Structure formats: structure tokens, C-alpha cells
XYZ file of N, CA and C in Angstrom:
693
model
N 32.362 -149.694 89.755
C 31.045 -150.296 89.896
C 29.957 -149.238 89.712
N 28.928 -149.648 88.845
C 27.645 -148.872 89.255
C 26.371 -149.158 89.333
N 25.749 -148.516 89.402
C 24.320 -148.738 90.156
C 23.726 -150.117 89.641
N 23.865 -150.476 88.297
C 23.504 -152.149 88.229
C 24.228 -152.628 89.159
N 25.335 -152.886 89.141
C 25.861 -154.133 89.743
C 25.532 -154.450 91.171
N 24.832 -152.977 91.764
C 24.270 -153.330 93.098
C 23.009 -153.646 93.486
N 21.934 -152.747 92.937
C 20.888 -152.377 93.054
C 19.892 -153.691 93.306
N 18.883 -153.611 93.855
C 17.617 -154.571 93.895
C 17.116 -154.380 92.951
N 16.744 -155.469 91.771
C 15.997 -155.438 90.835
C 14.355 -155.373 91.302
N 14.136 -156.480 91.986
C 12.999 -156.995 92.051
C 12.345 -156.133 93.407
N 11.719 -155.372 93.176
C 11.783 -153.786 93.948
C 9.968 -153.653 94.635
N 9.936 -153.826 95.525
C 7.771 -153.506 96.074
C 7.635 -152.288 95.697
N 6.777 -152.472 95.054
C 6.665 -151.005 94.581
C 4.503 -150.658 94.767
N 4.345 -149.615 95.058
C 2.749 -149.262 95.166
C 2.189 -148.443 93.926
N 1.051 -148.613 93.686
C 0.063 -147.781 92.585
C -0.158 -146.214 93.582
N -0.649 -145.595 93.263
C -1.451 -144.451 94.042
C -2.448 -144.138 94.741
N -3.327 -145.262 94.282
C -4.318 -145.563 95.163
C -4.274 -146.404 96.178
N -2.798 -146.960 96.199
C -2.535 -147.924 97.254
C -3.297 -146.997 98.626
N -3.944 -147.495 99.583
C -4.002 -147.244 100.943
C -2.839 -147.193 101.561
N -2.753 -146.140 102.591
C -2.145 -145.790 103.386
C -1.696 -146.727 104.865
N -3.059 -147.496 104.968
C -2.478 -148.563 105.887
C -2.044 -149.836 104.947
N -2.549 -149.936 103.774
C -1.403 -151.058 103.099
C -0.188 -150.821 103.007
N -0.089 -149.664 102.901
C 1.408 -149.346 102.537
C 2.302 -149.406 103.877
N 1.836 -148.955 105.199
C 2.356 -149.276 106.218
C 1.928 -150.539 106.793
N 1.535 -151.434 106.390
C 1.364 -152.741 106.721
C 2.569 -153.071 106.005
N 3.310 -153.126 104.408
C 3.883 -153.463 104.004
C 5.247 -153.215 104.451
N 5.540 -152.127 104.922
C 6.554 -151.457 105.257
C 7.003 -152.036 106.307
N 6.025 -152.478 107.753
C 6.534 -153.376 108.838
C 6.537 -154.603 108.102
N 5.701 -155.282 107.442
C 5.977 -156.919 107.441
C 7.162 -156.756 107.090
N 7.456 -156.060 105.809
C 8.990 -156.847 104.997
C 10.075 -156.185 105.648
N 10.145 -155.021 106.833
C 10.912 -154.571 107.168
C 11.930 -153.238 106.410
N 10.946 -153.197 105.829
C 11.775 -151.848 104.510
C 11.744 -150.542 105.173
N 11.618 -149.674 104.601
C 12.083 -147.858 105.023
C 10.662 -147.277 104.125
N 10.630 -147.430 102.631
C 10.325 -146.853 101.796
C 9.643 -147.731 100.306
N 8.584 -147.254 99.821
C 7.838 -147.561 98.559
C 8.054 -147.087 97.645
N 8.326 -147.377 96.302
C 8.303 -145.929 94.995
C 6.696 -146.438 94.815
N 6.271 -145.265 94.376
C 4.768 -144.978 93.606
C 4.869 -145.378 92.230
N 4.272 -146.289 91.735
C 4.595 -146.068 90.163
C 2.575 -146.310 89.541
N 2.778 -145.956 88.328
C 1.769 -145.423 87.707
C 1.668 -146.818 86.693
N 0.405 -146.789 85.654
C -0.013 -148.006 85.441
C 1.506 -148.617 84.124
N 2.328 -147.555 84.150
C 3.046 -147.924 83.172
C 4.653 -148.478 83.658
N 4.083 -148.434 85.052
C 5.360 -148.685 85.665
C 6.487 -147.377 85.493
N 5.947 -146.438 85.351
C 6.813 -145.346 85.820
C 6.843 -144.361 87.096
N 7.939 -144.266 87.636
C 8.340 -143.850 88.700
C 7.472 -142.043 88.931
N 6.503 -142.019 89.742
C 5.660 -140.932 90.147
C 5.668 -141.054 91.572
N 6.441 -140.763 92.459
C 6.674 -140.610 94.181
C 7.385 -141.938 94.624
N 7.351 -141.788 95.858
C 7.885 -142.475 97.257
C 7.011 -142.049 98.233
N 6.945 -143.235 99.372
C 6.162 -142.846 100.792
C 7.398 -143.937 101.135
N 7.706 -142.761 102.267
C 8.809 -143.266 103.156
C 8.221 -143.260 104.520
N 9.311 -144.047 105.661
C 8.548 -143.822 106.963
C 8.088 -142.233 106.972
N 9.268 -141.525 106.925
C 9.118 -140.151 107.231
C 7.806 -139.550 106.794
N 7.039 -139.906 105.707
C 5.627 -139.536 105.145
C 4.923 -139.883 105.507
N 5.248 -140.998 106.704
C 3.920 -141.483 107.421
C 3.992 -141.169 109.560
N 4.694 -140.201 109.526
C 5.133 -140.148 110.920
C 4.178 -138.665 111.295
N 3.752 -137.897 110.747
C 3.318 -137.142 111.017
C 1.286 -137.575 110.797
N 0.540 -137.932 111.849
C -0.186 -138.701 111.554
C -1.704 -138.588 112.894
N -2.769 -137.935 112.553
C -4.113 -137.977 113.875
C -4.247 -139.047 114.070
N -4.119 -140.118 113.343
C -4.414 -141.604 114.468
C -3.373 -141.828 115.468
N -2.574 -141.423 115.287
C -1.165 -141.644 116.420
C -0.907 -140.452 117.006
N -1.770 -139.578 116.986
C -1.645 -138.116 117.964
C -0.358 -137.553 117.289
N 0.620 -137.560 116.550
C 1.677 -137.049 115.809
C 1.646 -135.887 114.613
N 0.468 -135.509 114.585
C -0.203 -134.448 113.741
C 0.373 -133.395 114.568
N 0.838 -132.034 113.454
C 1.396 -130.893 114.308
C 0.343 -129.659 114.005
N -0.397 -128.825 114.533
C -1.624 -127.839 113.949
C 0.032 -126.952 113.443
N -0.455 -126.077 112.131
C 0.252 -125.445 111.546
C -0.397 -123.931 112.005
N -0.947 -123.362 112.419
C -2.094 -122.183 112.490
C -1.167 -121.402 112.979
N -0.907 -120.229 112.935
C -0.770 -119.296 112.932
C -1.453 -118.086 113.453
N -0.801 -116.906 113.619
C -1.645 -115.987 114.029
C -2.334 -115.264 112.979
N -3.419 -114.457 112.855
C -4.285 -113.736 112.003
C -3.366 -112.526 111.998
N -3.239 -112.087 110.420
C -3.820 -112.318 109.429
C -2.754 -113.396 108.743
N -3.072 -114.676 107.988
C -2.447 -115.092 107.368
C -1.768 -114.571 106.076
N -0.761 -115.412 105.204
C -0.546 -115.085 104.024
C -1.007 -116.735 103.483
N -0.954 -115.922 101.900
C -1.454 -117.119 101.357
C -0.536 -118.185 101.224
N 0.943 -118.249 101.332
C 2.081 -118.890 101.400
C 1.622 -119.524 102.566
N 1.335 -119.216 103.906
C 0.883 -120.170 104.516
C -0.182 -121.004 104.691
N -0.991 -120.588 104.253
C -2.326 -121.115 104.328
C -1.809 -122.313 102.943
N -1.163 -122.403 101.831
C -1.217 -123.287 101.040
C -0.151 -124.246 101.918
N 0.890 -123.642 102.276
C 1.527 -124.683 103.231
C 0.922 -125.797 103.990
N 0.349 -125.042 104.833
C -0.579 -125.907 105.735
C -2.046 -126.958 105.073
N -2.432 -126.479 104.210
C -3.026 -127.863 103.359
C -2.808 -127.933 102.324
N -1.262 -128.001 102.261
C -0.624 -129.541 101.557
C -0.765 -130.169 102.756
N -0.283 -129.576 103.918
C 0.618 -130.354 105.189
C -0.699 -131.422 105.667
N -1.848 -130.721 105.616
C -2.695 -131.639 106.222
C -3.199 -132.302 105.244
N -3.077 -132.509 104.072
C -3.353 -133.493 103.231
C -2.438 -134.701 103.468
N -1.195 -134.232 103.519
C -0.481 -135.425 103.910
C -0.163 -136.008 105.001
N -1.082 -135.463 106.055
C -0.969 -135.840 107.588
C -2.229 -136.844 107.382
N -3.715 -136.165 106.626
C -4.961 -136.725 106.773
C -5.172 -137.612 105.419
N -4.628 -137.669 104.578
C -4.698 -138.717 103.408
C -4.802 -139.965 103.467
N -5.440 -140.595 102.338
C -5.280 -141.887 102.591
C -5.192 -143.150 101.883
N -4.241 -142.485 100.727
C -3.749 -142.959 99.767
C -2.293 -142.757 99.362
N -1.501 -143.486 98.850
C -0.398 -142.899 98.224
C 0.070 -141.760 97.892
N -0.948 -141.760 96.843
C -0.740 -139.950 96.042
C -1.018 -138.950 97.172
N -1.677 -138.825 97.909
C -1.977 -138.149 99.126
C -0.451 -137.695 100.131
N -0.090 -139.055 99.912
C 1.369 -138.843 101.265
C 2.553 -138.789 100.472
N 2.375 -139.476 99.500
C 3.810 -139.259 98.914
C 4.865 -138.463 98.610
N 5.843 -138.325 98.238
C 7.074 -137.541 98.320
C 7.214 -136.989 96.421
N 6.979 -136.111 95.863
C 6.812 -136.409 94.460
C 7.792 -136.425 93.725
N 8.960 -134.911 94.226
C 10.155 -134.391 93.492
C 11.116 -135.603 94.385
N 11.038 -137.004 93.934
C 11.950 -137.753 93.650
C 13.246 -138.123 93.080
N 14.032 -137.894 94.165
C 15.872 -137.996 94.090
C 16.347 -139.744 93.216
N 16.645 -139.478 92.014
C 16.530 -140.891 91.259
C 18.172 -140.887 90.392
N 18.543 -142.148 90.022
C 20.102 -142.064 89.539
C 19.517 -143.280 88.520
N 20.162 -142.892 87.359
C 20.196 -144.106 86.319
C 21.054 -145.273 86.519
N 20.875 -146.484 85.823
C 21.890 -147.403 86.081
C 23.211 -148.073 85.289
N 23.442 -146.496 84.835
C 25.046 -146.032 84.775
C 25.662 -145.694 85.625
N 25.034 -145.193 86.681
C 25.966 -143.853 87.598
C 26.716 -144.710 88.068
N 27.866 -144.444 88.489
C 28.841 -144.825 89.274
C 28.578 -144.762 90.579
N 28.724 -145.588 91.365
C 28.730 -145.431 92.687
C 29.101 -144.610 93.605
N 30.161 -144.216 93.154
C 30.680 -142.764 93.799
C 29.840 -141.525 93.525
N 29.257 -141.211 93.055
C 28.202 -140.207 92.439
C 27.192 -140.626 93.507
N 26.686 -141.883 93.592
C 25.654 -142.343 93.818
C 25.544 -142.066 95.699
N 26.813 -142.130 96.146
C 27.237 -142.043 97.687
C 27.534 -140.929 98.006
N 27.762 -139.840 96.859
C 27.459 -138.494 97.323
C 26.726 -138.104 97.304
N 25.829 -138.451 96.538
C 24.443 -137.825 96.545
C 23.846 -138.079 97.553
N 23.822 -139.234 98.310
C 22.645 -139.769 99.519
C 23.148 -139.228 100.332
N 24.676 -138.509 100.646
C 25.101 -137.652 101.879
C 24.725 -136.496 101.177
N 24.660 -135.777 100.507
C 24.552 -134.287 100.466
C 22.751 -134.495 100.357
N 22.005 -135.227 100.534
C 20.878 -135.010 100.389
C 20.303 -135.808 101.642
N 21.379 -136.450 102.239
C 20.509 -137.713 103.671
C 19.285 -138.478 103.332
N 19.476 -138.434 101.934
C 18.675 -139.827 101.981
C 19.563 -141.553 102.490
N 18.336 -142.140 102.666
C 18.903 -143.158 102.743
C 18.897 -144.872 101.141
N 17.901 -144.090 100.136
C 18.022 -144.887 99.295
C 17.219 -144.482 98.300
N 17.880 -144.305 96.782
C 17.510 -143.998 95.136
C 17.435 -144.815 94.608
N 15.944 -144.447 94.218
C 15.110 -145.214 93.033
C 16.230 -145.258 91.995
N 16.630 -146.186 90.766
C 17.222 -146.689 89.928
C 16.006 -146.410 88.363
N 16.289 -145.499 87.901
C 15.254 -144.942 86.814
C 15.474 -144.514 85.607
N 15.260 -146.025 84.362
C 16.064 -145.394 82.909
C 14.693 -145.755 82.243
N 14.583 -144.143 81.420
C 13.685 -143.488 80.634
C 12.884 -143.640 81.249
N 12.443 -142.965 82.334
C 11.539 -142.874 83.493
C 10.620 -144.167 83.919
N 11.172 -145.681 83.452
C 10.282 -146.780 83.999
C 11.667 -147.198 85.498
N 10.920 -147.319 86.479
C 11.719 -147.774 87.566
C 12.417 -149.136 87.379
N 13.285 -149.364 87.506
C 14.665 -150.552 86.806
C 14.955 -150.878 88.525
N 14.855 -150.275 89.261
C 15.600 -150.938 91.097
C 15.784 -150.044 91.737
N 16.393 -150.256 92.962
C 16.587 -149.409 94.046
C 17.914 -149.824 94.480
N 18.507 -148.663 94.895
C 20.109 -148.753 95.531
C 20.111 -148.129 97.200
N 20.043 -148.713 98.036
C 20.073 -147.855 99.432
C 21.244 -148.086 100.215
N 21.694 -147.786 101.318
C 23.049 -147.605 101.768
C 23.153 -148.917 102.208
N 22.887 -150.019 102.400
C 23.263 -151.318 102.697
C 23.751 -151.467 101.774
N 22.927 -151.428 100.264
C 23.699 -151.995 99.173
C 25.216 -151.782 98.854
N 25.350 -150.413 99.210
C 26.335 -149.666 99.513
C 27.421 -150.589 100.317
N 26.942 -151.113 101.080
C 27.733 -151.447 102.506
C 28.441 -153.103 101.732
N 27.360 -153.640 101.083
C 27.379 -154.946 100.729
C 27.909 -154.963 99.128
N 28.560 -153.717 98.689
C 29.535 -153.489 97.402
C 30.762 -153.581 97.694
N 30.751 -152.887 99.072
C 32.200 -152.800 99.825
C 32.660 -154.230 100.113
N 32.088 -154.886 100.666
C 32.660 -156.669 101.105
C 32.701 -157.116 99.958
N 31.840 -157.274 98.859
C 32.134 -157.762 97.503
C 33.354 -157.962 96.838
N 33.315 -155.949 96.741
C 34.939 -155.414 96.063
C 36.297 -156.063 97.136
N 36.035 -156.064 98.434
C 37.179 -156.708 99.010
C 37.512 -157.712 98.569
N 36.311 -158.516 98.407
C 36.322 -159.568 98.588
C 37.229 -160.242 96.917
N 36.519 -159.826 96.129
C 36.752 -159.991 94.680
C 38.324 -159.191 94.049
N 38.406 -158.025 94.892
C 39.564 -157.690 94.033
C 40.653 -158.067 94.432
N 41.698 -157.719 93.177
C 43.024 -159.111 93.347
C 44.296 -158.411 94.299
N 44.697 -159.069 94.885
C 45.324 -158.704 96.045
C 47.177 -158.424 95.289
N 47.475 -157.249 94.959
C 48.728 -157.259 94.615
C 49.475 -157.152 95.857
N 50.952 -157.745 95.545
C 51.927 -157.113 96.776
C 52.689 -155.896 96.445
N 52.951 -154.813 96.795
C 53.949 -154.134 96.298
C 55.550 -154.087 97.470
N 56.248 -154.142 96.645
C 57.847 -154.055 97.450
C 57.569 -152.824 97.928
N 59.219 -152.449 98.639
C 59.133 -151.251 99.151
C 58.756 -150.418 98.514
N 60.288 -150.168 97.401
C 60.430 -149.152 96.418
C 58.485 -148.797 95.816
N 58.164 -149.668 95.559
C 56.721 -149.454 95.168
C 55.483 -148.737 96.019
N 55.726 -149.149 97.639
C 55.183 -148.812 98.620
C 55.626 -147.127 98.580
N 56.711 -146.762 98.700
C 57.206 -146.253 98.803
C 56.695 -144.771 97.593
N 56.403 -145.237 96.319
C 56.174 -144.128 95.604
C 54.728 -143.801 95.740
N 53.780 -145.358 95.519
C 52.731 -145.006 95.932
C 52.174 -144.338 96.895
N 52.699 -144.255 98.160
C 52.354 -143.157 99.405
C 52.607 -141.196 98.857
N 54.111 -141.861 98.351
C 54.499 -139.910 97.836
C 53.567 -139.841 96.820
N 53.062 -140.566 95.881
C 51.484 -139.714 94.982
C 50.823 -139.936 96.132
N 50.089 -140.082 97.048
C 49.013 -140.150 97.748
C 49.027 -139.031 98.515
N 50.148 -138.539 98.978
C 50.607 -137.197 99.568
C 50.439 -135.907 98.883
N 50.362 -136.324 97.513
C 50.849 -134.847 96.544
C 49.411 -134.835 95.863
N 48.905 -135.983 96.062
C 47.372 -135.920 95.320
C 46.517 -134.731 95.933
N 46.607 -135.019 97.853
C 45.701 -134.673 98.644
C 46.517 -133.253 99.126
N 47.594 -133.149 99.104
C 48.292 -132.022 99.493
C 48.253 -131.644 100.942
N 48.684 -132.745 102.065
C 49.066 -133.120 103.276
C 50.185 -132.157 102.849
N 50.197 -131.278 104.239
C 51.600 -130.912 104.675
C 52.796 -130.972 105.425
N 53.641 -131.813 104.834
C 54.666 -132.235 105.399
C 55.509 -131.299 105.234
N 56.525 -130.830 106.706
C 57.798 -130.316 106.892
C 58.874 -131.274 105.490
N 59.600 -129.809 104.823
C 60.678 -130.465 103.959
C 61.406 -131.534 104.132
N 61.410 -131.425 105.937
C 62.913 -132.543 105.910
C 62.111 -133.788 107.048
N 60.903 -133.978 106.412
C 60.413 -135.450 106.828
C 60.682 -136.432 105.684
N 60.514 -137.447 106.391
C 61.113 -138.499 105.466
C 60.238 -139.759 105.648
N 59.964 -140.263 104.202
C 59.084 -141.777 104.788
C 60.575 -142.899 104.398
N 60.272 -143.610 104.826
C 61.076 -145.008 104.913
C 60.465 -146.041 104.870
N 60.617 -147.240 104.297
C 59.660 -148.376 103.663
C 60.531 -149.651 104.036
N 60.885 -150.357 104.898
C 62.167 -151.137 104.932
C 61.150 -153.029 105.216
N 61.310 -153.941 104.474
C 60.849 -155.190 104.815
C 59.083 -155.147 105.000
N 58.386 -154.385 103.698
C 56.701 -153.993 104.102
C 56.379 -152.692 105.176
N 57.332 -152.607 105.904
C 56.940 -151.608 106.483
C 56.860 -150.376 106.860
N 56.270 -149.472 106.729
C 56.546 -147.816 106.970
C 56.649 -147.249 107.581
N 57.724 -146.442 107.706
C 58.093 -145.819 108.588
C 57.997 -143.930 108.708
N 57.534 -143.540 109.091
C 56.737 -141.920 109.070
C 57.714 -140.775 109.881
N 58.600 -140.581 109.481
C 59.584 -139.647 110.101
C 59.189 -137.933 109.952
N 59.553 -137.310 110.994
C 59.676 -135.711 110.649
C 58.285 -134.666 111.136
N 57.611 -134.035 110.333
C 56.719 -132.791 111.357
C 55.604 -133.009 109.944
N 54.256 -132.537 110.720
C 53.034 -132.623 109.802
C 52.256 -131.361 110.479
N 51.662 -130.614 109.904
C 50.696 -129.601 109.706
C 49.686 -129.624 110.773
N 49.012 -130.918 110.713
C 48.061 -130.933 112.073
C 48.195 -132.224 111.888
N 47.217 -132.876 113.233
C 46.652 -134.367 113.737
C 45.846 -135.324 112.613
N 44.590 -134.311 112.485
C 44.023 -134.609 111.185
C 44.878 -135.133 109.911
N 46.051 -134.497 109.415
C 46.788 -135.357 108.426
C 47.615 -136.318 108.819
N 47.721 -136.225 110.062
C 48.899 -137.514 109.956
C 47.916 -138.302 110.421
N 46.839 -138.464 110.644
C 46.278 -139.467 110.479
C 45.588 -139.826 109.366
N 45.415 -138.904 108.658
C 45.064 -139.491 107.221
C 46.407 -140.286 106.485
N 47.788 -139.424 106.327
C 48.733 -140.004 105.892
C 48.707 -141.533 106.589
N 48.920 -141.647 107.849
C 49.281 -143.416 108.261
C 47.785 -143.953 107.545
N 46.779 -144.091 107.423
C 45.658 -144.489 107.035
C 46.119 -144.710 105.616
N 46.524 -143.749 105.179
C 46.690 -144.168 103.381
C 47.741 -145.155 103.694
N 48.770 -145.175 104.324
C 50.086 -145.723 104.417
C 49.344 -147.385 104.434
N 48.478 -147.439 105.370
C 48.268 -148.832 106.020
C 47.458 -149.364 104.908
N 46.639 -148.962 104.060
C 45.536 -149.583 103.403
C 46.438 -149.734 102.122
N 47.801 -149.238 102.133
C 48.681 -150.242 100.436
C 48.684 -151.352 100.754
N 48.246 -151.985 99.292
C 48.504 -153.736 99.185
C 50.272 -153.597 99.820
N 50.463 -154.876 100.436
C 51.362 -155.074 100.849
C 52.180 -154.491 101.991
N 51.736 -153.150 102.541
C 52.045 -152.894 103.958
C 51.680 -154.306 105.296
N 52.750 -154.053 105.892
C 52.535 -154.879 107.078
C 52.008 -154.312 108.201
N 52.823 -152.666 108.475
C 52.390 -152.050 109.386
C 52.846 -150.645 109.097
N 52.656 -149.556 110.033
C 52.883 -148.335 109.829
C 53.751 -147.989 111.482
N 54.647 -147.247 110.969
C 55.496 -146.613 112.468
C 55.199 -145.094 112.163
N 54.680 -144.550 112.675
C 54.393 -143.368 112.917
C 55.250 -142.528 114.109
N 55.889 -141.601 113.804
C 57.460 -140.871 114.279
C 56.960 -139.538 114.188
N 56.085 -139.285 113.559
C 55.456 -137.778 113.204
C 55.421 -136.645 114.226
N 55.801 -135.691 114.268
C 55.619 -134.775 115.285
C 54.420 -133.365 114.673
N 53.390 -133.214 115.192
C 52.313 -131.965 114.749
C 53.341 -131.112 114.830
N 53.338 -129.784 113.662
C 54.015 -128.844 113.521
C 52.646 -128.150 113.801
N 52.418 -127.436 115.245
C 51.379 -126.493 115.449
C 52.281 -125.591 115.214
N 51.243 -123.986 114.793
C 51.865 -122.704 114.827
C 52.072 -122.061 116.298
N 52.969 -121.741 116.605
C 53.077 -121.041 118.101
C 52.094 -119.426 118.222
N 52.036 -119.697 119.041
C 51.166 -118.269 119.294
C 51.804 -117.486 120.425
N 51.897 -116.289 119.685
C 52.700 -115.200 120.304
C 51.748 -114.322 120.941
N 52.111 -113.606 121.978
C 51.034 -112.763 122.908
C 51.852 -111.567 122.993
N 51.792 -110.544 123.192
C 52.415 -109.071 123.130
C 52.660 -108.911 125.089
């Protein structure tokens, strides 16, 4: 799946001169997070997210940036940007500019690493820089019930259960003691022998349980901790 098949087409989006209390008027009525800025051509130029509007003198949430004398000029430009976007009162004023954006090719998986290695919570959708939608982690959430929902439910026998787990093992490179053994008898698996740490054997039963056609998982596993020797 990618970013089409999830995304909000039909997307609120603000000019730059939007006001600052329109934009947070808009933000509580419809219940959203975030605006893209777009320009008269409908191309994507910022975001005002809550976060751009939390730092703020009508709500006492303004932080003084000042410093002790003598300044540098690194700070002094710091500090008004900072109070431009504390005291602004427009879009372009508060907005967010260097905008985190994914075309609507990307794959979803791309798309869900990116919002963790960056904590956002939702990318503008942007081909040849006119804004096309927005993808945020619900959508995310509501791809997942879809794909359950939609994809086709194979059964696999043992023998099948059975190989599919040993690639799932050798993919991720879980360490299993030589002389463990899985066993697959009537759907179900059975997890014999010693594992490396906690952490994998619970990943192993997890892969075990989520094959089409498992019934259940028996887990027999014993942690192979390293002993620690003292002089």
C-alpha cells in the first residue's frame, strides 16, 4: 500500500495571510492537529501545527529568550525569529516552513518510518510541489483494519507452518541453541530447547502466532543467559 490508498484527499488547508485566530478557531472546531499553508497556486509553503501555536502572550505561554550581555548574533537572530512566531499574526508568521512531505508513491512503510524517526504525527502528500493530501497516524491505524480486513486468509498445514517460522528465524537471526527444536503437530506450535534472551523468544512465539493458520503457540523455551563468573 501507499500513500494514495490512504491519505485524505480533501485536505483544510490555509493561505498565509490566514489569521492566526482563524487558524486556531479552525483547528478546535474540526478537531484537527495541523494546517498546510499553501500559496495562490496551491502549492505546499508551511504548516501551523498546535505546537506553533502553544508558545503564545495572550495565554501567558511566551518564554523571554534574553540572555546575559554581551550577546552573539546567533542569539539575538534566534530570539526574533522566536518572537515573531510567539507575536505573529498570520500564517506565514507562525508557520513551520522546512516541511517533512512524502509523494503519493511512497510506500507506507517508508512513510511510518519517517513519522517515528522524526515524531511527527502527520505528512503533507506533495507531487510536483502542488499539495495532493495528507497521511497522519490514524490513517495509518485505519490501513491496518483495512489490510486485515481485505487480505485473503490462507491456511497453511504444518509442514508449511513449519518452514515458514525457520525463514522467519534466519531472516531476523534469533538465537537459538543447536539442539532446539520447533514442532508443528494439528496447527499448533510447539517451541522446544534454549534462546539467547527473553526479548527473542518473545519475538519468535509472536512470529509463530501471527502464521495464517496457527491455532496456538506452546512455548517450552528456556533463556540461555550467560553465567557470570566472579574470581
Amino acid at each position: 500500500m501507499r500513500a494514495a490508498d490512504i491519505m485524505t484527499e480533501r485536505v483544510l488547508r490555509v493561505r498565509p495571510e490566514t489569521s492566526v485566530l482563524d487558524i486556531a478557531t479552525t483547528l478546535s472546531e474540526r478537531g484537527i492537529s495541523a494546517l498546510p499553508v499553501v500559496d495562490a497556486e496551491d502549492r505546499l509553503v508551511g504548516i501551523v501545527t498546535e505546537g506553533d501555536l502553544m508558545r503564545r502572550p495572550e495565554i501567558g505561554t511566551d518564554v523571554s529568550q534574553r540572555t546575559a550581555e554581551p550577546d552573539s548574533l546567533l542569539e539575538r537572530l534566534s530570539r526574533a525569529v522566536a518572537y515573531v512566531k510567539a507575536h505573529g499574526t498570520t500564517a506565514a508568521d507562525v508557520m513551520t516552513r522546512n516541511v517533512v512531505t512524502v509523494t503519493s508513491d511512497m510506500p507506507l512503510s517508508k512513510i511510518a518510518e519517517l513519522m517515528a524517526s522524526r515524531n511527527i504525527k502527520r505528512v503533507p502528500v506533495v507531487d510536483e510541489g502542488n499539495l495532493v493530501g495528507i497521511v497522519s497516524r490514524l490513517d495509518l491505524v485505519r490501513a491496518l483494519l483495512v489490510q486485515d480486513l481485505t487480505a485473503p486468509k490462507e491456511e497453511l498445514d504444518d509442514k508449511a507452518i513449519e518452514a515458514r517460522l525457520t525463514a522467519e528465524i534466519a531472516k531476523h537471526g534469533w538465537r537459538l541453541d543447536p539442539s532446539s527444536k520447533i514442532v508443528v503437530f494439528e496447527n499448533v506450535v510447539h517451541l522446544f530447547g534454549k534462546i539467547a534472551s527473553r526479548e527473542e523468544r518473545r519475538a519468535l512465539a509472536t512470529a509463530a502466532m501471527i502464521i495464517s493458520g496457527v491455532r496456538s503457540v506452546q512455548d517450552h523455551l528456556e533463556i540461555d543467559e550467560p553465567r557470570m563468573e566472579y574470581p
